[in-house]
């Protein structure tokens, strides 16, 4: 308000401008705001089914996943499968941003994105800090599979919706293998690495299960972004 009062005395070509003329002049001189850029859209391949109201979310996720440098393919989605298992907004993750996978794994895009973020922000930096070398491979035991929770009263596992991945080990740059089942409780650097990344996983995933959780997870980590919350890293 103070600024507009000060300019009411401005003169142009010897004529005193009225307040209304000044407002018009100010409007004409004001930098024009650019319309917001439309978000990039990823076009699904022919035959791919995107769920109503989820295609925009999926498009943003696919763009974010591609930006990490991960390699993946889209998974064509049919109607929910038998027994309630489904993979909505799924991708087949072929390679993490900076490490190979023991084999491709199918996950929802948000799960794959969280996994790639965890690889870049925790798995790799921790390996470099503790071993002075990168992680070159993550060995997993599956993502999307139609199965029920162990001891879950018949409830579907988050694996049945592609929101979980099981990890049984890693490979370092020099070929050293880290195994959950063999080294999680050992005193050496391998055991320290496995325990540290398992604890850190609790800040990236909703449910983290390790050999600390129960005997069903004595040989692998379970990481998911499903509805439940549990940290047994
Ligand atoms: Zn699992």
XYZ file of N, CA and C and ligand atoms in Angstrom:
700
model
N 0.846 -1.205 0.000
C 0.000 0.000 0.000
C 0.871 1.240 0.000
N 1.905 1.273 0.824
C 2.776 2.449 0.883
C 3.419 2.713 -0.466
N 3.841 1.713 -1.175
C 4.505 1.882 -2.469
C 3.553 2.498 -3.473
N 2.296 2.073 -3.512
C 1.368 2.615 -4.495
C 1.041 4.074 -4.198
N 1.023 4.450 -2.943
C 0.759 5.848 -2.616
C 1.899 6.736 -3.109
N 3.122 6.254 -3.007
C 4.270 7.052 -3.403
C 4.291 7.334 -4.907
N 3.814 6.496 -5.719
C 3.913 6.700 -7.172
C 2.742 7.488 -7.729
N 1.815 7.933 -6.937
C 0.693 8.693 -7.496
C 1.130 10.037 -8.044
N 2.330 10.548 -7.677
C 2.800 11.824 -8.183
C 3.648 11.692 -9.443
N 3.794 10.517 -9.999
C 4.644 10.306 -11.164
C 4.103 11.069 -12.366
N 5.028 11.660 -13.167
C 4.621 12.408 -14.359
C 5.249 11.760 -15.581
N 4.490 11.651 -16.648
C 4.991 11.114 -17.911
C 4.706 12.129 -18.999
N 5.764 12.584 -19.739
C 5.632 13.597 -20.785
C 4.930 14.839 -20.251
N 5.268 15.199 -19.017
C 4.743 16.427 -18.461
C 3.326 16.335 -17.957
N 2.704 15.189 -18.122
C 1.311 15.066 -17.640
C 1.282 14.280 -16.351
N 0.480 14.729 -15.486
C 0.337 14.038 -14.203
C -0.593 12.838 -14.409
N -0.111 11.718 -13.983
C -0.923 10.516 -14.165
C -1.883 10.336 -13.008
N -3.067 9.972 -13.312
C -4.036 9.667 -12.253
C -3.691 8.326 -11.635
N -4.281 8.082 -10.480
C -4.035 6.804 -9.809
C -4.481 5.643 -10.692
N -5.630 5.834 -11.399
C -6.132 4.748 -12.249
C -5.171 4.469 -13.386
N -4.602 5.561 -13.980
C -3.662 5.362 -15.084
C -2.404 4.680 -14.599
N -1.984 5.038 -13.386
C -0.790 4.406 -12.832
C -1.007 2.920 -12.618
N -2.214 2.601 -12.182
C -2.493 1.181 -11.963
C -2.407 0.410 -13.276
N -2.974 1.047 -14.362
C -2.916 0.401 -15.676
C -1.468 0.256 -16.134
N -0.678 1.338 -15.907
C 0.721 1.304 -16.315
C 1.479 0.221 -15.551
N 1.194 0.157 -14.231
C 1.879 -0.843 -13.423
C 1.533 -2.240 -13.891
N 0.237 -2.419 -14.244
C -0.177 -3.748 -14.703
C 0.529 -4.105 -15.996
N 0.669 -3.095 -16.900
C 1.304 -3.362 -18.193
C 2.782 -3.665 -18.035
N 3.431 -3.028 -17.018
C 4.866 -3.212 -16.836
C 5.202 -4.418 -15.978
N 4.210 -4.935 -15.249
C 4.491 -6.037 -14.328
C 4.932 -7.262 -15.115
N 5.942 -7.977 -14.594
C 6.351 -9.204 -15.282
C 5.194 -10.179 -15.347
N 5.043 -10.769 -16.499
C 3.934 -11.701 -16.660
C 4.347 -13.062 -16.114
N 3.476 -13.572 -15.242
C 3.794 -14.885 -14.684
C 3.544 -15.954 -15.745
N 4.473 -16.858 -15.826
C 4.351 -17.943 -16.791
C 3.349 -18.972 -16.272
N 2.539 -19.513 -17.152
C 1.651 -20.587 -16.695
C 2.482 -21.769 -16.223
N 2.015 -22.471 -15.196
C 2.794 -23.611 -14.706
C 2.989 -24.651 -15.795
N 4.209 -25.180 -15.854
C 4.507 -26.185 -16.868
C 3.698 -27.443 -16.593
N 3.143 -27.997 -17.641
C 2.388 -29.234 -17.483
C 3.337 -30.371 -17.119
N 2.942 -31.222 -16.184
C 3.825 -32.337 -15.823
C 4.024 -33.265 -17.013
N 5.230 -33.821 -17.146
C 5.452 -34.759 -18.238
C 4.551 -35.972 -18.091
N 4.074 -36.447 -19.182
C 3.140 -37.569 -19.154
C 3.800 -38.779 -19.800
N 3.756 -39.869 -19.110
C 4.260 -41.117 -19.665
C 3.098 -41.880 -20.283
N 3.207 -42.174 -21.532
C 2.112 -42.849 -22.223
C 2.285 -44.361 -22.062
N 1.280 -45.022 -21.522
C 1.417 -46.462 -21.345
C 1.392 -47.175 -22.696
N 1.972 -48.339 -22.773
C 1.963 -49.069 -24.034
C 0.559 -49.561 -24.365
N 0.301 -49.847 -25.626
C -1.034 -50.334 -25.998
C -1.412 -51.561 -25.174
N -2.625 -51.580 -24.738
C -3.110 -52.726 -23.995
C -2.894 -52.622 -22.501
N -2.134 -51.628 -22.068
C -1.906 -51.513 -20.627
C -3.109 -50.856 -19.985
N -3.534 -51.419 -18.878
C -4.687 -50.898 -18.176
C -4.238 -50.046 -17.013
N -4.645 -48.796 -17.001
C -4.365 -47.936 -15.856
C -5.669 -47.704 -15.123
N -5.632 -47.821 -13.837
C -6.854 -47.713 -13.058
C -7.350 -46.277 -13.039
N -8.676 -46.079 -13.005
C -9.225 -44.722 -12.970
C -8.626 -43.930 -11.806
N -8.339 -42.688 -12.065
C -7.816 -41.746 -11.065
C -6.412 -42.103 -10.576
N -5.849 -43.124 -11.107
C -4.508 -43.484 -10.664
C -3.478 -43.254 -11.761
N -3.965 -42.948 -12.969
C -3.012 -42.850 -14.070
C -2.061 -41.675 -13.886
N -2.568 -40.567 -13.310
C -1.695 -39.414 -13.102
C -0.633 -39.737 -12.055
N -1.086 -40.394 -10.971
C -0.147 -40.789 -9.923
C 0.898 -41.733 -10.501
N 0.441 -42.684 -11.292
C 1.367 -43.651 -11.869
C 2.344 -42.953 -12.801
N 1.840 -41.996 -13.571
C 2.716 -41.286 -14.495
C 3.820 -40.563 -13.738
N 3.471 -39.905 -12.649
C 4.478 -39.198 -11.856
C 5.478 -40.181 -11.267
N 4.996 -41.316 -10.801
C 5.884 -42.320 -10.209
C 6.850 -42.861 -11.257
N 6.323 -43.146 -12.450
C 7.200 -43.683 -13.500
C 8.280 -42.673 -13.874
N 7.901 -41.416 -13.927
C 8.906 -40.387 -14.228
C 9.959 -40.308 -13.127
N 9.512 -40.373 -11.874
C 10.456 -40.327 -10.752
C 11.373 -41.548 -10.769
N 10.797 -42.705 -11.091
C 11.597 -43.930 -11.119
C 12.629 -43.869 -12.248
N 12.202 -43.378 -13.398
C 13.143 -43.249 -14.516
C 14.265 -42.267 -14.172
N 13.908 -41.226 -13.430
C 14.910 -40.204 -13.078
C 15.987 -40.749 -12.155
N 15.709 -41.826 -11.430
C 16.730 -42.392 -10.542
C 17.816 -43.112 -11.334
N 17.516 -43.450 -12.585
C 18.472 -44.225 -13.372
C 18.189 -45.714 -13.338
N 17.136 -46.106 -12.618
C 16.761 -47.522 -12.589
C 16.266 -47.950 -13.969
N 16.436 -49.228 -14.274
C 15.920 -49.773 -15.533
C 14.702 -50.632 -15.207
N 13.640 -50.419 -15.962
C 12.414 -51.168 -15.670
C 11.527 -51.230 -16.906
N 10.569 -52.131 -16.829
C 9.547 -52.243 -17.863
C 8.184 -52.101 -17.201
N 7.201 -51.626 -17.961
C 5.844 -51.567 -17.436
C 5.236 -52.958 -17.469
N 4.413 -53.237 -16.477
C 3.718 -54.521 -16.427
C 2.256 -54.279 -16.766
N 1.786 -54.911 -17.823
C 0.387 -54.767 -18.193
C -0.476 -55.315 -17.071
N -1.496 -54.550 -16.718
C -2.311 -54.922 -15.558
C -3.698 -55.355 -15.992
N -4.061 -56.536 -15.597
C -5.417 -57.010 -15.857
C -6.277 -56.703 -14.636
N -7.519 -57.134 -14.660
C -8.382 -56.991 -13.494
C -7.782 -57.792 -12.339
N -8.194 -57.491 -11.100
C -7.648 -58.232 -9.956
C -7.716 -59.737 -10.176
N -6.641 -60.396 -9.871
C -6.533 -61.815 -10.138
C -7.278 -62.659 -9.127
N -7.168 -63.922 -9.316
C -7.863 -64.840 -8.412
C -7.290 -64.714 -7.000
N -8.106 -65.004 -6.049
C -7.713 -64.955 -4.639
C -7.389 -63.537 -4.161
N -7.780 -62.536 -4.932
C -7.569 -61.160 -4.491
C -6.182 -60.618 -4.737
N -5.324 -61.386 -5.370
C -3.973 -60.910 -5.650
C -4.012 -59.991 -6.869
N -3.278 -58.915 -6.813
C -3.195 -58.030 -7.972
C -1.916 -57.208 -7.911
N -1.551 -56.712 -9.062
C -0.381 -55.832 -9.147
C -0.828 -54.597 -9.908
N -1.245 -53.584 -9.181
C -1.741 -52.342 -9.775
C -0.570 -51.383 -9.930
N -0.509 -50.733 -11.082
C 0.599 -49.800 -11.346
C 1.951 -50.505 -11.180
N 2.059 -51.654 -11.806
C 3.259 -52.466 -11.614
C 4.366 -52.177 -12.606
N 5.564 -52.453 -12.162
C 6.735 -52.393 -13.041
C 7.561 -53.652 -12.799
N 8.297 -54.024 -13.830
C 9.299 -55.066 -13.664
C 10.641 -54.359 -13.573
N 11.199 -54.363 -12.370
C 12.467 -53.679 -12.134
C 13.601 -54.582 -12.614
N 14.380 -54.070 -13.569
C 15.454 -54.862 -14.168
C 16.800 -54.583 -13.519
N 16.992 -53.348 -13.108
C 18.274 -52.954 -12.520
C 18.069 -51.739 -11.629
N 18.734 -51.734 -10.496
C 18.709 -50.568 -9.611
C 19.591 -49.479 -10.204
N 19.515 -48.265 -9.674
C 20.323 -47.175 -10.256
C 21.808 -47.503 -10.323
N 22.355 -48.140 -9.284
C 23.805 -48.374 -9.249
C 24.175 -49.809 -8.938
N 23.247 -50.721 -9.081
C 23.547 -52.130 -8.795
C 22.612 -53.026 -9.592
N 23.116 -54.237 -9.866
C 22.287 -55.221 -10.564
C 21.339 -55.891 -9.572
N 20.350 -56.549 -10.107
C 19.486 -57.412 -9.305
C 19.789 -58.853 -9.682
N 19.659 -59.774 -8.734
C 19.923 -61.177 -9.049
C 18.996 -61.662 -10.156
N 17.821 -61.092 -10.246
C 16.888 -61.319 -11.357
C 15.856 -60.203 -11.312
N 15.147 -59.975 -12.428
C 14.129 -58.916 -12.414
C 13.071 -59.211 -11.353
N 12.437 -58.142 -10.866
C 11.419 -58.315 -9.831
C 10.237 -57.399 -10.128
N 9.025 -57.951 -9.978
C 7.818 -57.165 -10.203
C 7.346 -56.542 -8.888
N 7.107 -55.233 -8.941
C 6.664 -54.470 -7.771
C 5.716 -53.386 -8.252
N 4.933 -52.807 -7.326
C 4.230 -51.585 -7.713
C 5.291 -50.507 -7.940
N 4.928 -49.521 -8.734
C 5.904 -48.455 -8.993
C 6.342 -47.763 -7.699
N 5.424 -47.412 -6.778
C 5.887 -46.764 -5.543
C 6.841 -47.644 -4.735
N 6.622 -48.948 -4.750
C 7.527 -49.837 -4.015
C 8.896 -49.862 -4.677
N 8.902 -49.943 -5.999
C 10.172 -49.942 -6.730
C 10.914 -48.627 -6.500
N 10.158 -47.535 -6.479
C 10.783 -46.228 -6.269
C 11.420 -46.146 -4.877
N 10.709 -46.618 -3.872
C 11.250 -46.593 -2.510
C 12.508 -47.457 -2.412
N 12.466 -48.593 -3.086
C 13.603 -49.513 -3.081
C 14.830 -48.861 -3.739
N 14.614 -48.185 -4.861
C 15.748 -47.535 -5.540
C 16.303 -46.394 -4.689
N 15.401 -45.677 -4.019
C 15.879 -44.600 -3.135
C 16.711 -45.175 -1.997
N 16.262 -46.284 -1.452
C 16.997 -46.913 -0.355
C 18.371 -47.403 -0.837
N 18.399 -47.912 -2.050
C 19.695 -48.372 -2.590
C 20.674 -47.211 -2.717
N 20.194 -46.113 -3.248
C 21.093 -44.974 -3.481
C 21.471 -44.265 -2.189
N 20.535 -44.174 -1.264
C 20.751 -43.341 -0.078
C 21.284 -44.118 1.124
N 21.135 -45.429 1.122
C 21.583 -46.215 2.285
C 22.497 -47.369 1.873
N 22.026 -48.233 0.999
C 22.812 -49.436 0.682
C 24.184 -49.076 0.113
N 24.220 -48.156 -0.857
C 25.501 -47.796 -1.478
C 26.402 -46.982 -0.541
N 25.899 -45.908 0.060
C 26.778 -45.127 0.945
C 27.313 -45.947 2.110
N 26.489 -46.837 2.659
C 26.946 -47.649 3.787
C 28.031 -48.626 3.336
N 27.880 -49.180 2.146
C 28.906 -50.098 1.626
C 30.219 -49.362 1.389
N 30.141 -48.164 0.850
C 31.372 -47.390 0.593
C 32.053 -47.003 1.901
N 31.240 -46.633 2.874
C 31.808 -46.230 4.163
C 32.433 -47.417 4.893
N 31.788 -48.555 4.863
C 32.267 -49.692 5.655
C 33.294 -50.545 4.927
N 33.178 -50.623 3.580
C 34.062 -51.520 2.834
C 34.938 -50.784 1.814
N 34.674 -49.505 1.612
C 35.444 -48.756 0.628
C 35.169 -49.182 -0.793
N 34.034 -49.751 -1.030
C 33.669 -50.189 -2.376
C 32.149 -50.210 -2.513
N 31.688 -50.182 -3.752
C 30.236 -50.142 -3.941
C 29.608 -51.529 -3.851
N 28.321 -51.490 -3.744
C 27.513 -52.702 -3.878
C 27.265 -52.890 -5.371
N 27.464 -54.084 -5.881
C 27.214 -54.252 -7.321
C 25.984 -55.112 -7.593
N 25.476 -55.794 -6.573
C 24.277 -56.611 -6.816
C 23.469 -56.781 -5.534
N 22.156 -56.785 -5.702
C 21.248 -57.115 -4.607
C 20.595 -58.449 -4.942
N 20.725 -59.401 -4.043
C 20.110 -60.719 -4.246
C 18.769 -60.754 -3.529
N 17.726 -60.975 -4.269
C 16.392 -60.968 -3.663
C 15.675 -62.301 -3.891
N 14.620 -62.476 -3.107
C 13.863 -63.722 -3.192
C 12.431 -63.475 -3.635
N 12.196 -62.364 -4.316
C 10.884 -62.145 -4.891
C 10.185 -60.898 -4.396
N 9.335 -60.377 -5.273
C 8.513 -59.221 -4.951
C 7.052 -59.621 -4.989
N 6.413 -59.389 -6.150
C 5.003 -59.726 -6.308
C 4.836 -61.239 -6.438
N 4.180 -61.834 -5.477
C 3.797 -63.246 -5.560
C 2.477 -63.390 -4.831
N 1.612 -64.235 -5.345
C 0.278 -64.405 -4.758
C 0.371 -65.379 -3.590
N 0.479 -64.826 -2.385
C 0.569 -65.705 -1.226
C 0.022 -65.009 0.016
N -0.215 -65.807 1.033
C -0.780 -65.293 2.277
C 0.306 -65.111 3.316
N -0.004 -64.290 4.323
C 0.972 -64.009 5.380
C 1.242 -65.265 6.187
N 2.505 -65.437 6.552
C 2.841 -66.532 7.456
C 2.298 -66.169 8.834
N 1.410 -67.003 9.363
C 0.819 -66.725 10.669
C -0.107 -65.531 10.658
N -0.617 -65.171 9.484
C -1.462 -63.979 9.375
C -2.939 -64.277 9.341
N -3.347 -65.465 9.770
C -4.765 -65.783 9.808
C -5.401 -65.790 8.439
N -4.646 -66.129 7.424
C -5.183 -66.208 6.074
C -5.155 -64.901 5.321
N -4.706 -63.820 5.972
C -4.635 -62.535 5.270
C -3.608 -62.586 4.151
N -3.909 -61.850 3.092
C -2.955 -61.787 1.986
C -1.702 -61.043 2.419
N -0.571 -61.540 1.985
C 0.705 -60.852 2.217
C 0.765 -59.596 1.354
N 1.559 -58.639 1.762
C 1.780 -57.466 0.903
C 2.461 -57.879 -0.403
N 3.104 -59.035 -0.416
C 3.654 -59.553 -1.671
C 2.539 -59.784 -2.697
N 1.353 -60.100 -2.217
C 0.235 -60.386 -3.119
C -0.245 -59.136 -3.846
N 0.244 -57.961 -3.427
C -0.083 -56.703 -4.110
C 1.171 -56.002 -4.632
N 2.287 -56.696 -4.595
C 3.525 -56.117 -5.139
C 4.119 -55.012 -4.300
N 3.723 -54.951 -3.018
C 4.225 -53.877 -2.163
C 5.339 -54.341 -1.235
N 5.924 -55.503 -1.508
C 6.968 -56.046 -0.623
C 8.053 -56.718 -1.451
N 9.255 -56.703 -0.883
C 10.367 -57.420 -1.502
C 11.153 -58.132 -0.403
N 11.642 -59.309 -0.719
C 12.472 -60.084 0.202
C 13.914 -60.045 -0.295
N 14.831 -59.816 0.635
C 16.256 -59.687 0.300
C 17.041 -60.741 1.059
N 17.858 -61.496 0.368
C 18.650 -62.478 1.113
C 20.144 -62.180 1.070
N 20.557 -61.147 0.358
C 21.969 -60.820 0.419
C 22.392 -59.778 -0.597
N 23.698 -59.492 -0.588
C 24.274 -58.465 -1.457
C 25.633 -58.954 -1.966
N 26.124 -58.312 -3.016
C 27.464 -58.605 -3.537
C 28.217 -57.283 -3.634
N 29.428 -57.264 -3.080
C 30.277 -56.065 -3.142
C 31.083 -56.038 -4.434
N 31.716 -54.895 -4.674
C 32.463 -54.698 -5.914
C 33.554 -55.727 -6.143
N 34.175 -56.221 -5.075
C 35.244 -57.214 -5.249
C 34.727 -58.642 -5.264
N 33.409 -58.793 -5.302
C 32.811 -60.125 -5.375
C 32.441 -60.714 -4.026
N 32.765 -60.016 -2.944
C 32.405 -60.515 -1.615
C 30.888 -60.607 -1.486
N 30.411 -61.760 -1.006
C 28.970 -61.956 -0.856
C 28.565 -61.750 0.598
N 27.480 -61.021 0.780
C 26.915 -60.810 2.108
C 25.609 -61.594 2.174
N 25.491 -62.458 3.154
C 24.338 -63.341 3.253
C 23.611 -63.121 4.567
N 22.319 -62.844 4.498
C 21.534 -62.630 5.715
C 21.573 -63.870 6.586
N 21.372 -65.002 5.984
C 21.284 -66.225 6.777
C 22.617 -66.612 7.414
N 23.733 -66.284 6.758
C 25.026 -66.723 7.278
C 25.727 -65.655 8.126
N 25.422 -64.372 7.867
C 26.250 -63.339 8.494
C 25.511 -62.307 9.325
N 24.182 -62.389 9.378
C 23.456 -61.337 10.088
C 23.917 -61.210 11.535
N 24.260 -62.311 12.158
C 24.631 -62.265 13.575
C 26.136 -62.352 13.808
N 26.935 -62.276 12.767
C 28.384 -62.379 12.948
C 28.969 -61.034 13.369
N 30.197 -61.079 13.943
C 30.830 -59.875 14.471
C 31.526 -59.049 13.397
N 31.851 -59.627 12.287
C 32.642 -58.935 11.269
C 31.889 -57.813 10.583
N 32.590 -57.210 9.612
C 32.008 -56.091 8.882
C 30.748 -56.478 8.130
N 30.723 -57.708 7.621
C 29.528 -58.133 6.882
C 28.287 -58.104 7.775
N 28.442 -58.650 8.986
C 27.312 -58.650 9.915
C 26.901 -57.240 10.302
N 27.905 -56.384 10.512
C 27.605 -54.989 10.873
C 26.826 -54.309 9.755
N 27.254 -54.557 8.518
C 26.563 -53.950 7.375
C 25.108 -54.420 7.329
N 24.914 -55.714 7.443
C 23.554 -56.259 7.339
C 22.655 -55.703 8.442
N 23.175 -55.629 9.652
C 22.348 -55.118 10.753
C 22.074 -53.622 10.592
N 23.075 -52.888 10.126
C 22.886 -51.439 9.974
C 21.856 -51.111 8.899
N 21.971 -51.764 7.739
C 21.003 -51.433 6.680
C 19.612 -51.938 7.036
N 19.539 -53.010 7.801
C 18.222 -53.514 8.209
C 17.541 -52.519 9.142
N 18.298 -51.967 10.073
C 17.718 -50.941 10.959
C 17.321 -49.703 10.158
N 18.201 -49.287 9.230
C 17.912 -48.086 8.435
C 16.679 -48.277 7.561
N 16.395 -49.508 7.187
C 15.235 -49.770 6.320
C 13.936 -49.317 6.974
N 13.920 -49.258 8.301
C 12.687 -48.867 8.999
C 12.281 -47.431 8.681
N 13.193 -46.598 8.227
C 12.816 -45.229 7.881
C 12.351 -45.126 6.427
N 12.480 -46.186 5.668
C 12.057 -46.162 4.262
C 10.836 -47.045 4.005
N 10.675 -48.081 4.808
C 9.590 -49.039 4.586
C 8.690 -49.089 5.824
N 7.449 -49.521 5.611
C 6.499 -49.580 6.725
C 6.715 -50.816 7.590
N 6.987 -51.925 6.954
C 7.265 -53.145 7.703
C 8.649 -53.638 7.320
N 9.484 -53.825 8.321
C 10.836 -54.356 8.127
C 10.991 -55.565 9.041
N 11.215 -56.710 8.432
C 11.404 -57.942 9.195
C 12.783 -58.502 8.861
N 13.473 -58.969 9.897
C 14.818 -59.523 9.745
C 14.888 -60.780 10.604
N 16.065 -61.397 10.707
C 16.176 -62.526 11.639
C 15.807 -62.131 13.064
N 15.806 -60.850 13.379
C 15.367 -60.408 14.708
C 13.868 -60.578 14.908
N 13.104 -60.688 13.812
C 11.642 -60.727 13.911
C 11.148 -62.096 14.348
N 11.506 -63.110 13.615
C 11.041 -64.472 13.925
C 11.812 -65.458 13.043
N 11.583 -66.727 13.295
C 12.342 -67.757 12.569
C 11.964 -67.812 11.089
N 10.781 -67.285 10.753
C 10.396 -67.280 9.336
C 11.284 -66.337 8.519
N 11.956 -65.412 9.213
C 12.812 -64.456 8.505
C 14.273 -64.628 8.899
N 14.646 -65.838 9.228
C 16.033 -66.083 9.638
C 16.997 -65.991 8.468
N 16.466 -66.072 7.249
C 17.374 -66.076 6.096
C 17.135 -64.926 5.122
N 16.265 -63.986 5.479
C 16.040 -62.862 4.551
C 15.425 -61.668 5.265
N 15.556 -60.512 4.611
C 14.854 -59.302 5.049
C 13.551 -59.204 4.263
N 12.502 -58.786 4.949
C 11.234 -58.457 4.277
C 11.025 -56.958 4.442
N 10.894 -56.258 3.325
C 10.660 -54.811 3.351
C 9.382 -54.522 2.577
N 8.414 -53.848 3.189
C 7.210 -53.503 2.435
C 6.699 -52.121 2.772
N 5.862 -51.591 1.879
C 5.239 -50.279 2.096
C 3.729 -50.447 2.166
N 3.306 -51.535 2.785
C 1.876 -51.819 2.908
C 1.215 -51.061 4.043
N 0.078 -51.607 4.496
C -0.769 -50.875 5.444
C -0.286 -50.982 6.873
N 0.513 -51.969 7.187
C 0.899 -52.212 8.575
C 2.223 -51.538 8.878
N 2.522 -51.445 10.158
C 3.750 -50.790 10.588
C 4.464 -51.688 11.588
N 5.667 -52.071 11.269
C 6.464 -52.875 12.196
C 7.939 -52.719 11.842
N 8.751 -52.450 12.855
C 10.189 -52.334 12.637
C 10.897 -53.404 13.451
N 11.312 -54.458 12.777
C 12.107 -55.512 13.415
C 13.395 -55.671 12.641
N 14.043 -54.552 12.397
C 15.256 -54.572 11.588
C 16.475 -55.028 12.362
Zn 8.406 -60.943 2.381
